[in-house]
PDB file of C-alpha atoms in Angstrom:
ATOM      1  CA  MET A 664     171.687 231.902  19.623  1.00  0.00           C
ATOM      2  CA  LEU A 665     170.308 228.500  18.737  1.00  0.00           C
ATOM      3  CA  PRO A 666     166.684 227.847  19.824  1.00  0.00           C
ATOM      4  CA  LEU A 667     167.773 224.881  21.933  1.00  0.00           C
ATOM      5  CA  ASN A 668     164.547 224.815  23.919  1.00  0.00           C
ATOM      6  CA  VAL A 669     162.916 223.206  20.885  1.00  0.00           C
ATOM      7  CA  LEU A 670     164.861 220.048  21.818  1.00  0.00           C
ATOM      8  CA  ASP A 671     163.464 219.874  25.370  1.00  0.00           C
ATOM      9  CA  PRO A 672     160.852 217.175  24.564  1.00  0.00           C
ATOM     10  CA  LEU A 673     163.594 214.937  23.161  1.00  0.00           C
ATOM     11  CA  VAL A 674     165.766 215.435  26.229  1.00  0.00           C
ATOM     12  CA  SER A 675     162.980 214.435  28.597  1.00  0.00           C
ATOM     13  CA  ARG A 676     161.794 211.409  26.636  1.00  0.00           C
ATOM     14  CA  TYR A 677     165.004 209.883  25.232  1.00  0.00           C
ATOM     15  CA  ALA A 678     165.769 207.356  27.964  1.00  0.00           C
ATOM     16  CA  GLN A 679     162.114 206.352  28.210  1.00  0.00           C
ATOM     17  CA  TRP A 680     161.930 205.658  24.488  1.00  0.00           C
ATOM     18  CA  LEU A 681     164.852 203.266  24.706  1.00  0.00           C
ATOM     19  CA  SER A 682     163.786 201.446  27.831  1.00  0.00           C
ATOM     20  CA  LEU A 683     160.145 200.861  26.924  1.00  0.00           C
ATOM     21  CA  VAL A 684     159.500 198.415  24.119  1.00  0.00           C
ATOM     22  CA  SER A 685     155.923 199.685  23.960  1.00  0.00           C
ATOM     23  CA  GLU A 686     157.139 203.064  22.709  1.00  0.00           C
ATOM     24  CA  ALA A 687     158.857 201.460  19.748  1.00  0.00           C
ATOM     25  CA  THR A 688     155.879 199.254  18.961  1.00  0.00           C
ATOM     26  CA  ALA A 689     153.020 201.640  19.762  1.00  0.00           C
ATOM     27  CA  ASP A 690     149.648 200.778  18.282  1.00  0.00           C
ATOM     28  CA  THR A 691     148.755 203.382  15.666  1.00  0.00           C
ATOM     29  CA  SER A 692     145.812 201.521  14.131  1.00  0.00           C
ATOM     30  CA  ASP A 693     143.369 204.224  15.207  1.00  0.00           C
ATOM     31  CA  GLU A 694     145.356 207.036  13.572  1.00  0.00           C
ATOM     32  CA  ASP A 695     143.941 208.929  10.640  1.00  0.00           C
ATOM     33  CA  PRO A 696     146.767 208.770   8.058  1.00  0.00           C
ATOM     34  CA  ASP A 697     145.940 212.272   6.866  1.00  0.00           C
ATOM     35  CA  ASP A 698     146.541 213.669  10.363  1.00  0.00           C
ATOM     36  CA  VAL A 699     150.018 212.181  10.780  1.00  0.00           C
ATOM     37  CA  VAL A 700     152.630 214.930  11.179  1.00  0.00           C
ATOM     38  CA  LEU A 701     156.053 214.271   9.733  1.00  0.00           C
ATOM     39  CA  MET A 702     159.178 215.970   8.474  1.00  0.00           C
ATOM     40  CA  PRO A 703     159.617 215.529   4.709  1.00  0.00           C
ATOM     41  CA  VAL A 704     163.225 215.026   3.648  1.00  0.00           C
ATOM     42  CA  VAL A 705     163.865 215.417  -0.071  1.00  0.00           C
ATOM     43  CA  LEU A 706     166.903 213.708  -1.590  1.00  0.00           C
ATOM     44  CA  ARG A 707     168.283 215.045  -4.850  1.00  0.00           C
ATOM     45  CA  ILE A 708     168.989 211.974  -6.990  1.00  0.00           C
ATOM     46  CA  GLU A 709     169.596 212.882 -10.606  1.00  0.00           C
ATOM     47  CA  ARG A 710     169.250 210.092 -13.120  1.00  0.00           C
ATOM     48  CA  ARG A 711     172.545 210.593 -14.955  1.00  0.00           C
ATOM     49  CA  GLU A 712     174.738 211.713 -12.070  1.00  0.00           C
ATOM     50  CA  PRO A 713     173.416 210.288  -8.802  1.00  0.00           C
ATOM     51  CA  PRO A 714     175.206 211.360  -5.623  1.00  0.00           C
ATOM     52  CA  ALA A 715     177.457 209.175  -3.503  1.00  0.00           C
ATOM     53  CA  ARG A 716     175.385 207.331  -0.919  1.00  0.00           C
ATOM     54  CA  THR A 717     177.475 208.347   2.092  1.00  0.00           C
ATOM     55  CA  ALA A 718     177.562 212.031   1.134  1.00  0.00           C
ATOM     56  CA  LEU A 719     173.778 212.006   0.667  1.00  0.00           C
ATOM     57  CA  LEU A 720     173.255 210.482   4.126  1.00  0.00           C
ATOM     58  CA  GLU A 721     175.606 213.001   5.719  1.00  0.00           C
ATOM     59  CA  ALA A 722     173.696 215.828   4.052  1.00  0.00           C
ATOM     60  CA  ALA A 723     170.411 214.361   5.318  1.00  0.00           C
ATOM     61  CA  ALA A 724     171.685 214.181   8.892  1.00  0.00           C
ATOM     62  CA  ALA A 725     172.840 217.796   8.815  1.00  0.00           C
ATOM     63  CA  ALA A 726     169.710 219.113   7.092  1.00  0.00           C
ATOM     64  CA  ALA A 727     167.299 217.488   9.554  1.00  0.00           C
ATOM     65  CA  LEU A 728     169.021 219.105  12.516  1.00  0.00           C
ATOM     66  CA  ALA A 729     169.564 222.428  10.760  1.00  0.00           C
ATOM     67  CA  VAL A 730     165.850 222.920  10.189  1.00  0.00           C
ATOM     68  CA  CYS A 731     165.082 222.035  13.827  1.00  0.00           C
ATOM     69  CA  LEU A 732     167.556 224.593  15.173  1.00  0.00           C
ATOM     70  CA  ASP A 733     166.890 227.338  12.673  1.00  0.00           C
ATOM     71  CA  GLU A 734     166.286 230.684  14.377  1.00  0.00           C
ATOM     72  CA  ARG A 735     162.750 230.687  12.965  1.00  0.00           C
ATOM     73  CA  CYS A 736     161.955 227.787  15.331  1.00  0.00           C
ATOM     74  CA  ALA A 737     162.550 229.961  18.410  1.00  0.00           C
ATOM     75  CA  PRO A 738     159.484 230.932  20.483  1.00  0.00           C
ATOM     76  CA  GLY A 739     157.640 233.598  18.559  1.00  0.00           C
ATOM     77  CA  GLY A 740     159.278 232.570  15.298  1.00  0.00           C
ATOM     78  CA  GLU A 741     157.265 231.699  12.213  1.00  0.00           C
ATOM     79  CA  TRP A 742     158.285 228.024  12.398  1.00  0.00           C
ATOM     80  CA  HIS A 743     158.004 227.537  16.169  1.00  0.00           C
ATOM     81  CA  GLU A 744     154.486 226.152  16.390  1.00  0.00           C
ATOM     82  CA  ALA A 745     154.998 223.543  13.657  1.00  0.00           C
ATOM     83  CA  MET A 746     158.367 222.405  14.962  1.00  0.00           C
ATOM     84  CA  HIS A 747     157.395 222.321  18.630  1.00  0.00           C
ATOM     85  CA  GLY A 748     154.242 220.344  17.888  1.00  0.00           C
ATOM     86  CA  TRP A 749     156.162 217.777  15.857  1.00  0.00           C
ATOM     87  CA  ILE A 750     159.000 217.268  18.345  1.00  0.00           C
ATOM     88  CA  SER A 751     156.487 216.948  21.169  1.00  0.00           C
ATOM     89  CA  GLY A 752     154.855 213.994  19.413  1.00  0.00           C
ATOM     90  CA  ARG A 753     156.216 211.036  17.448  1.00  0.00           C
ATOM     91  CA  ILE A 754     159.342 211.946  15.510  1.00  0.00           C
ATOM     92  CA  ARG A 755     158.509 210.746  12.020  1.00  0.00           C
ATOM     93  CA  LYS A 756     160.213 211.556   8.754  1.00  0.00           C
ATOM     94  CA  VAL A 757     159.438 210.614   5.182  1.00  0.00           C
ATOM     95  CA  THR A 758     162.069 210.731   2.442  1.00  0.00           C
ATOM     96  CA  ARG A 759     161.249 211.438  -1.172  1.00  0.00           C
ATOM     97  CA  ARG A 760     163.508 211.697  -4.189  1.00  0.00           C
ATOM     98  CA  ALA A 761     163.555 214.560  -6.657  1.00  0.00           C
ATOM     99  CA  ARG A 762     165.453 215.557  -9.769  1.00  0.00           C
ATOM    100  CA  GLY A 763     165.531 218.381 -12.274  1.00  0.00           C
ATOM    101  CA  ALA A 764     162.581 220.756 -12.168  1.00  0.00           C
ATOM    102  CA  HIS A 765     160.970 218.847  -9.297  1.00  0.00           C
ATOM    103  CA  TRP A 766     164.059 219.436  -7.151  1.00  0.00           C
ATOM    104  CA  GLU A 767     163.992 223.136  -7.988  1.00  0.00           C
ATOM    105  CA  ALA A 768     160.300 223.319  -7.099  1.00  0.00           C
ATOM    106  CA  VAL A 769     160.770 222.114  -3.508  1.00  0.00           C
ATOM    107  CA  GLN A 770     163.306 224.865  -2.834  1.00  0.00           C
ATOM    108  CA  SER A 771     160.381 227.255  -2.399  1.00  0.00           C
ATOM    109  CA  LEU A 772     158.925 225.195   0.467  1.00  0.00           C
ATOM    110  CA  PRO A 773     159.904 226.100   4.070  1.00  0.00           C
ATOM    111  CA  GLY A 774     163.049 224.209   4.978  1.00  0.00           C
ATOM    112  CA  ILE A 775     166.842 223.979   4.780  1.00  0.00           C
ATOM    113  CA  THR A 776     169.008 222.568   1.976  1.00  0.00           C
ATOM    114  CA  VAL A 777     172.415 221.100   2.828  1.00  0.00           C
ATOM    115  CA  GLU A 778     175.095 220.057   0.359  1.00  0.00           C
ATOM    116  CA  VAL A 779     177.910 217.613   1.167  1.00  0.00           C
ATOM    117  CA  ASP A 780     180.467 216.739  -1.508  1.00  0.00           C
ATOM    118  CA  GLY A 781     177.976 217.458  -4.274  1.00  0.00           C
ATOM    119  CA  ALA A 782     175.068 215.589  -2.626  1.00  0.00           C
ATOM    120  CA  GLU A 783     172.047 217.746  -1.780  1.00  0.00           C
ATOM    121  CA  VAL A 784     169.185 217.202   0.658  1.00  0.00           C
ATOM    122  CA  ARG A 785     166.381 219.536   1.710  1.00  0.00           C
ATOM    123  CA  ALA A 786     164.686 218.951   5.064  1.00  0.00           C
ATOM    124  CA  LEU A 787     161.309 220.652   5.284  1.00  0.00           C
ATOM    125  CA  LEU A 788     159.266 222.050   8.121  1.00  0.00           C
ATOM    126  CA  PRO A 789     157.070 219.270   9.605  1.00  0.00           C
ATOM    127  CA  MET A 790     153.511 219.140   8.285  1.00  0.00           C
ATOM    128  CA  ARG A 791     150.357 217.030   8.243  1.00  0.00           C
ATOM    129  CA  VAL A 792     150.188 214.495   5.452  1.00  0.00           C
ATOM    130  CA  ALA A 793     146.914 216.067   4.319  1.00  0.00           C
ATOM    131  CA  ASP A 794     148.618 219.464   4.031  1.00  0.00           C
ATOM    132  CA  MET A 795     151.463 218.402   1.749  1.00  0.00           C
ATOM    133  CA  PRO A 796     151.650 220.705  -1.283  1.00  0.00           C
ATOM    134  CA  LYS A 797     151.672 219.215  -4.759  1.00  0.00           C
ATOM    135  CA  GLU A 798     155.372 220.033  -5.178  1.00  0.00           C
ATOM    136  CA  LEU A 799     155.993 217.446  -2.494  1.00  0.00           C
ATOM    137  CA  SER A 800     153.158 214.928  -2.795  1.00  0.00           C
ATOM    138  CA  ARG A 801     153.999 214.201  -6.434  1.00  0.00           C
ATOM    139  CA  LEU A 802     157.510 213.053  -5.551  1.00  0.00           C
ATOM    140  CA  GLN A 803     158.283 209.348  -5.362  1.00  0.00           C
ATOM    141  CA  ILE A 804     159.119 207.638  -2.072  1.00  0.00           C
ATOM    142  CA  SER A 805     160.507 204.484  -3.689  1.00  0.00           C
ATOM    143  CA  GLY A 806     163.542 204.298  -5.940  1.00  0.00           C
ATOM    144  CA  SER A 807     165.861 206.161  -3.596  1.00  0.00           C
ATOM    145  CA  ASP A 808     168.446 203.419  -3.233  1.00  0.00           C
ATOM    146  CA  LEU A 809     172.071 203.983  -4.197  1.00  0.00           C
ATOM    147  CA  GLU A 810     175.073 201.723  -4.562  1.00  0.00           C
ATOM    148  CA  PRO A 811     177.226 201.328  -1.420  1.00  0.00           C
ATOM    149  CA  ASP A 812     180.445 203.326  -1.464  1.00  0.00           C
ATOM    150  CA  SER A 813     183.720 203.302   0.480  1.00  0.00           C
ATOM    151  CA  PRO A 814     184.169 206.703   2.122  1.00  0.00           C
ATOM    152  CA  GLY A 815     187.229 205.806   4.224  1.00  0.00           C
ATOM    153  CA  PRO A 816     187.836 206.673   7.890  1.00  0.00           C
ATOM    154  CA  ALA A 817     185.879 209.514   9.446  1.00  0.00           C
ATOM    155  CA  ALA A 818     187.761 212.741  10.083  1.00  0.00           C
ATOM    156  CA  ASP A 819     188.959 213.409  13.617  1.00  0.00           C
ATOM    157  CA  GLY A 820     186.639 215.435  15.822  1.00  0.00           C
ATOM    158  CA  VAL A 821     183.515 214.737  13.767  1.00  0.00           C
ATOM    159  CA  PRO A 822     180.474 212.942  15.221  1.00  0.00           C
ATOM    160  CA  VAL A 823     180.013 209.525  13.630  1.00  0.00           C
ATOM    161  CA  LEU A 824     176.638 207.980  12.887  1.00  0.00           C
ATOM    162  CA  TRP A 825     177.195 204.218  12.801  1.00  0.00           C
ATOM    163  CA  LEU A 826     174.714 202.202  10.724  1.00  0.00           C
ATOM    164  CA  HIS A 827     173.764 198.736  11.940  1.00  0.00           C
ATOM    165  CA  PRO A 828     176.067 196.183  10.249  1.00  0.00           C
ATOM    166  CA  ASP A 829     173.333 193.553   9.797  1.00  0.00           C
ATOM    167  CA  VAL A 830     170.240 195.627   8.983  1.00  0.00           C
ATOM    168  CA  PRO A 831     170.040 196.539   5.272  1.00  0.00           C
ATOM    169  CA  MET A 832     168.289 199.840   4.598  1.00  0.00           C
ATOM    170  CA  SER A 833     167.561 201.739   1.415  1.00  0.00           C
ATOM    171  CA  ALA A 834     169.207 205.139   1.104  1.00  0.00           C
ATOM    172  CA  GLY A 835     165.831 206.740   1.826  1.00  0.00           C
ATOM    173  CA  LYS A 836     165.307 204.757   5.013  1.00  0.00           C
ATOM    174  CA  ALA A 837     168.878 205.348   6.168  1.00  0.00           C
ATOM    175  CA  ALA A 838     168.509 209.077   5.487  1.00  0.00           C
ATOM    176  CA  ALA A 839     165.562 209.259   7.870  1.00  0.00           C
ATOM    177  CA  GLN A 840     167.440 207.281  10.518  1.00  0.00           C
ATOM    178  CA  VAL A 841     170.570 209.445  10.461  1.00  0.00           C
ATOM    179  CA  GLY A 842     168.293 212.478  10.639  1.00  0.00           C
ATOM    180  CA  HIS A 843     166.880 211.065  13.867  1.00  0.00           C
ATOM    181  CA  ALA A 844     170.447 210.420  15.056  1.00  0.00           C
ATOM    182  CA  SER A 845     171.700 213.984  14.586  1.00  0.00           C
ATOM    183  CA  MET A 846     168.665 215.294  16.459  1.00  0.00           C
ATOM    184  CA  LEU A 847     169.217 212.908  19.369  1.00  0.00           C
ATOM    185  CA  LEU A 848     172.896 213.859  19.584  1.00  0.00           C
ATOM    186  CA  ALA A 849     171.934 217.526  19.795  1.00  0.00           C
ATOM    187  CA  ALA A 850     169.279 216.760  22.404  1.00  0.00           C
ATOM    188  CA  GLN A 851     171.758 214.876  24.558  1.00  0.00           C
ATOM    189  CA  LEU A 852     174.293 217.705  24.336  1.00  0.00           C
ATOM    190  CA  HIS A 853     171.572 220.199  25.232  1.00  0.00           C
ATOM    191  CA  GLY A 854     170.549 218.032  28.175  1.00  0.00           C
ATOM    192  CA  ASP A 855     174.145 218.104  29.399  1.00  0.00           C
ATOM    193  CA  GLY A 856     174.250 221.869  29.164  1.00  0.00           C
ATOM    194  CA  SER A 857     176.831 221.608  26.377  1.00  0.00           C
ATOM    195  CA  GLY A 858     175.646 224.721  24.581  1.00  0.00           C
ATOM    196  CA  GLU A 859     179.134 225.719  23.462  1.00  0.00           C
ATOM    197  CA  GLU A 860     179.649 222.378  21.720  1.00  0.00           C
ATOM    198  CA  LEU A 861     176.335 222.754  19.946  1.00  0.00           C
ATOM    199  CA  GLU A 862     177.199 226.275  18.851  1.00  0.00           C
ATOM    200  CA  ARG A 863     180.495 225.029  17.395  1.00  0.00           C
ATOM    201  CA  TRP A 864     178.703 222.191  15.631  1.00  0.00           C
ATOM    202  CA  ALA A 865     176.236 224.653  14.169  1.00  0.00           C
ATOM    203  CA  ALA A 866     179.090 226.850  12.946  1.00  0.00           C
ATOM    204  CA  GLU A 867     180.429 223.796  11.097  1.00  0.00           C
ATOM    205  CA  GLY A 868     177.081 223.180   9.420  1.00  0.00           C
ATOM    206  CA  TYR A 869     176.335 220.172  11.666  1.00  0.00           C
ATOM    207  CA  ARG A 870     179.019 218.236   9.835  1.00  0.00           C
ATOM    208  CA  CYS A 871     179.045 214.536  10.638  1.00  0.00           C
ATOM    209  CA  ALA A 872     180.275 211.240   9.231  1.00  0.00           C
ATOM    210  CA  VAL A 873     178.021 208.312   8.363  1.00  0.00           C
ATOM    211  CA  ARG A 874     179.725 204.935   8.356  1.00  0.00           C
ATOM    212  CA  GLN A 875     178.685 201.284   8.275  1.00  0.00           C
ATOM    213  CA  ALA A 876     179.704 199.801  11.609  1.00  0.00           C
ATOM    214  CA  SER A 877     181.724 196.628  11.840  1.00  0.00           C
ATOM    215  CA  ALA A 878     180.323 193.904  14.073  1.00  0.00           C
ATOM    216  CA  GLU A 879     183.055 194.683  16.605  1.00  0.00           C
ATOM    217  CA  THR A 880     182.362 198.436  16.654  1.00  0.00           C
ATOM    218  CA  TRP A 881     178.640 197.846  17.011  1.00  0.00           C
ATOM    219  CA  SER A 882     179.149 195.435  19.893  1.00  0.00           C
ATOM    220  CA  ASP A 883     181.550 197.806  21.671  1.00  0.00           C
ATOM    221  CA  LEU A 884     179.262 200.838  21.411  1.00  0.00           C
ATOM    222  CA  HIS A 885     175.816 199.294  21.825  1.00  0.00           C
ATOM    223  CA  PRO A 886     174.426 200.383  25.207  1.00  0.00           C
ATOM    224  CA  GLY A 887     172.318 197.304  25.839  1.00  0.00           C
ATOM    225  CA  THR A 888     169.676 198.271  28.392  1.00  0.00           C
ATOM    226  CA  ASP A 889     171.604 201.216  29.860  1.00  0.00           C
ATOM    227  CA  PRO A 890     171.529 204.184  27.443  1.00  0.00           C
ATOM    228  CA  GLU A 891     172.309 206.694  30.159  1.00  0.00           C
ATOM    229  CA  THR A 892     175.633 205.043  30.952  1.00  0.00           C
ATOM    230  CA  ALA A 893     176.399 204.726  27.237  1.00  0.00           C
ATOM    231  CA  TRP A 894     176.049 208.478  26.885  1.00  0.00           C
ATOM    232  CA  ARG A 895     178.122 209.293  29.970  1.00  0.00           C
ATOM    233  CA  LYS A 896     180.854 206.762  29.138  1.00  0.00           C
ATOM    234  CA  ASP A 897     181.098 206.813  25.332  1.00  0.00           C
ATOM    235  CA  ARG A 898     178.812 209.721  24.369  1.00  0.00           C
ATOM    236  CA  VAL A 899     176.691 207.396  22.279  1.00  0.00           C
ATOM    237  CA  ALA A 900     173.029 208.062  21.469  1.00  0.00           C
ATOM    238  CA  VAL A 901     170.781 205.355  20.054  1.00  0.00           C
ATOM    239  CA  VAL A 902     168.125 205.381  17.342  1.00  0.00           C
ATOM    240  CA  ARG A 903     165.455 202.731  17.790  1.00  0.00           C
ATOM    241  CA  ASP A 904     163.021 202.455  14.903  1.00  0.00           C
ATOM    242  CA  ALA A 905     159.261 202.209  15.283  1.00  0.00           C
ATOM    243  CA  GLY A 906     159.101 199.664  12.476  1.00  0.00           C
ATOM    244  CA  PHE A 907     156.707 201.432  10.106  1.00  0.00           C
ATOM    245  CA  THR A 908     158.897 200.612   7.072  1.00  0.00           C
ATOM    246  CA  GLU A 909     161.684 198.188   6.122  1.00  0.00           C
ATOM    247  CA  VAL A 910     162.815 197.066   9.602  1.00  0.00           C
ATOM    248  CA  ASP A 911     161.198 195.306  12.552  1.00  0.00           C
ATOM    249  CA  PRO A 912     159.759 197.418  15.393  1.00  0.00           C
ATOM    250  CA  GLY A 913     162.315 198.165  18.081  1.00  0.00           C
ATOM    251  CA  THR A 914     165.345 197.683  15.807  1.00  0.00           C
ATOM    252  CA  VAL A 915     168.342 199.809  16.737  1.00  0.00           C
ATOM    253  CA  THR A 916     169.363 201.278  13.387  1.00  0.00           C
ATOM    254  CA  VAL A 917     172.016 203.862  14.265  1.00  0.00           C
ATOM    255  CA  LEU A 918     174.505 204.460  17.066  1.00  0.00           C
ATOM    256  CA  ALA A 919     175.449 208.124  17.062  1.00  0.00           C
ATOM    257  CA  GLN A 920     178.816 208.848  18.672  1.00  0.00           C
ATOM    258  CA  TRP A 921     179.894 212.318  19.726  1.00  0.00           C
ATOM    259  CA  PRO A 922     183.710 212.837  19.658  1.00  0.00           C
ATOM    260  CA  THR A 923     185.233 212.489  23.118  1.00  0.00           C
ATOM    261  CA  GLY A 924     188.657 213.985  22.611  1.00  0.00           C
TER     262      GLY A 924
END
């Protein structure tokens, strides 16, 4: 059984996050940077044979959710306290790139590695910045961009994570955003009592498609100020960014669409 209760804080706060601008633009000036808790997401980007951008983002989306719903996150599990504490606060991720021996080194850290079409991503158990081990802290945050690719239409029956058509993001930034999106989709399904759908998704390795939305698709799916209706009508969940990096606070970066038929 999936430890779905770990998603409860997301279920209860989702609509509030979208309706209150103050949540997206919260003042964090009094935070101690060392005490910030975040989920590290490590992207494998080899120098000679870098992965396809879309496959890497799809792996990131699956890995972020897989680590949240790992059985070790259930109450009493060895990961429960760290995961519950993180999901109950601000959902922050940081992406870092690794290659060669550095990629191999992070495999020993608590987390889940997902591979999609040769692209590999490891999502790690959330931790305080001050507690990051050297295997992780030595990795670069910058330099994670990849050339755009043309993946073609998404397969039928697969959730689609639509990237904003007019908001450029590096591969690292987009990886964090689609990781948020997969988590919000799971939280919405859990809130609906759709446990069987979540179990099937888990059995498929949380497979999803990441695609750049056209202006028309974005306009059709964007919920405006009514995210609850958007979920009931189109099964669309929304990622609104806090604006710490690359984009303005409050920017909707991803529309995550669960298949309806």
